[in-house]
Amino acid sequence: MVYNSIIGRTEEIKKLEKFLKSSKSEFVAIYGRRRVGKSYLVEEVCKNKLFFVQLAPISRTRTIRHTDRYSLNTFMKAFWMSVCRNLGRLYF
């Protein structure tokens, strides 16, 4: 697929599309400097294909445990909501 609004990310797009076409379950972590288009890249490439959860950033050492717990809870809730939606049922 062609992404006219994304410049200079050909390699990253190929990798994401490879993961999307995989017959296995895949987990992809994308990290880097802020404000370089990581979220936009994922949203565009994965549009209408799967859900996207943006996890909270870890900014202070003291808050890592709380942030990890919050991020994991956010991810798990979104994951199970997606699974249940695809099954035609929604459980909380």
Tab-separated table of C-alpha atoms in Angstrom, residues 5-87:
chain	number	residue	atom	x	y	z
A	5	SER	CA	1.652	11.372	3.863
A	6	ILE	CA	4.559	9.381	5.357
A	7	ILE	CA	8.015	10.403	4.168
A	8	GLY	CA	11.253	8.504	4.792
A	9	ARG	CA	9.741	5.504	6.575
A	10	THR	CA	9.782	2.892	3.820
A	11	GLU	CA	11.719	0.327	5.864
A	12	GLU	CA	9.518	0.777	8.928
A	13	ILE	CA	6.353	0.432	6.824
A	14	LYS	CA	7.652	-2.796	5.255
A	15	LYS	CA	8.381	-4.247	8.700
A	16	LEU	CA	4.946	-3.319	10.060
A	17	GLU	CA	3.205	-4.764	6.998
A	18	LYS	CA	5.234	-7.973	7.398
A	19	PHE	CA	4.017	-8.319	10.986
A	20	LEU	CA	0.426	-7.656	9.906
A	21	LYS	CA	0.594	-10.419	7.275
A	22	SER	CA	2.152	-12.918	9.676
A	23	SER	CA	0.130	-16.016	10.542
A	24	LYS	CA	1.593	-15.881	14.068
A	25	SER	CA	0.690	-13.605	16.942
A	26	GLU	CA	3.064	-10.660	16.934
A	27	PHE	CA	3.934	-8.015	19.514
A	28	VAL	CA	5.660	-4.904	18.230
A	29	ALA	CA	7.175	-2.221	20.448
A	30	ILE	CA	7.945	1.076	18.766
A	31	TYR	CA	10.026	3.557	20.699
A	32	GLY	CA	12.132	6.603	20.033
A	33	ARG	CA	12.361	10.338	20.509
A	34	ARG	CA	9.138	12.198	21.032
A	35	ARG	CA	7.299	14.010	18.239
A	36	VAL	CA	8.836	12.088	15.320
A	37	GLY	CA	5.630	10.397	14.104
A	38	LYS	CA	5.694	6.962	15.777
A	39	SER	CA	1.989	6.979	16.649
A	40	TYR	CA	1.000	8.405	13.259
A	41	LEU	CA	3.022	5.743	11.444
A	42	VAL	CA	1.341	2.911	13.335
A	43	GLU	CA	-2.142	4.424	13.032
A	44	GLU	CA	-1.783	4.833	9.255
A	45	VAL	CA	-0.257	1.416	8.525
A	46	CYS	CA	-2.638	-0.447	10.854
A	47	LYS	CA	-5.764	1.521	9.943
A	48	ASN	CA	-8.802	-0.812	9.778
A	49	LYS	CA	-6.601	-3.813	10.556
A	50	LEU	CA	-6.244	-3.936	14.333
A	51	PHE	CA	-6.529	-1.781	17.405
A	52	PHE	CA	-3.786	0.479	18.637
A	53	VAL	CA	-3.075	1.245	22.271
A	54	GLN	CA	-0.788	4.124	23.082
A	55	LEU	CA	0.868	3.410	26.405
A	56	ALA	CA	1.752	6.105	28.900
A	57	PRO	CA	5.367	7.307	28.851
A	58	ILE	CA	7.690	6.532	31.726
A	59	SER	CA	9.042	9.891	32.824
A	60	ARG	CA	10.372	9.359	36.352
A	61	THR	CA	12.122	6.393	37.933
A	62	ARG	CA	9.910	6.648	41.009
A	63	THR	CA	6.727	6.173	38.954
A	64	ILE	CA	7.840	3.227	36.809
A	65	ARG	CA	5.902	0.610	38.732
A	66	HIS	CA	2.699	2.669	38.714
A	67	THR	CA	3.144	3.535	35.025
A	68	ASP	CA	3.831	-0.077	34.052
A	69	ARG	CA	0.775	-1.254	35.963
A	70	TYR	CA	-1.396	1.436	34.331
A	71	SER	CA	-0.020	0.660	30.860
A	72	LEU	CA	-0.561	-3.064	31.254
A	73	ASN	CA	-4.116	-2.537	32.512
A	74	THR	CA	-4.870	-0.218	29.589
A	75	PHE	CA	-3.471	-2.725	27.113
A	76	MET	CA	-5.308	-5.701	28.619
A	77	LYS	CA	-8.651	-3.891	28.704
A	78	ALA	CA	-8.304	-2.844	25.052
A	79	PHE	CA	-7.170	-6.345	24.080
A	80	TRP	CA	-10.100	-8.126	25.739
A	81	MET	CA	-12.606	-5.585	24.458
A	82	SER	CA	-11.330	-6.255	20.954
A	83	VAL	CA	-11.470	-10.034	21.417
A	84	CYS	CA	-14.998	-9.913	22.831
A	85	ARG	CA	-16.164	-7.507	20.114
A	86	ASN	CA	-14.922	-9.913	17.471
A	87	LEU	CA	-16.798	-12.743	19.172
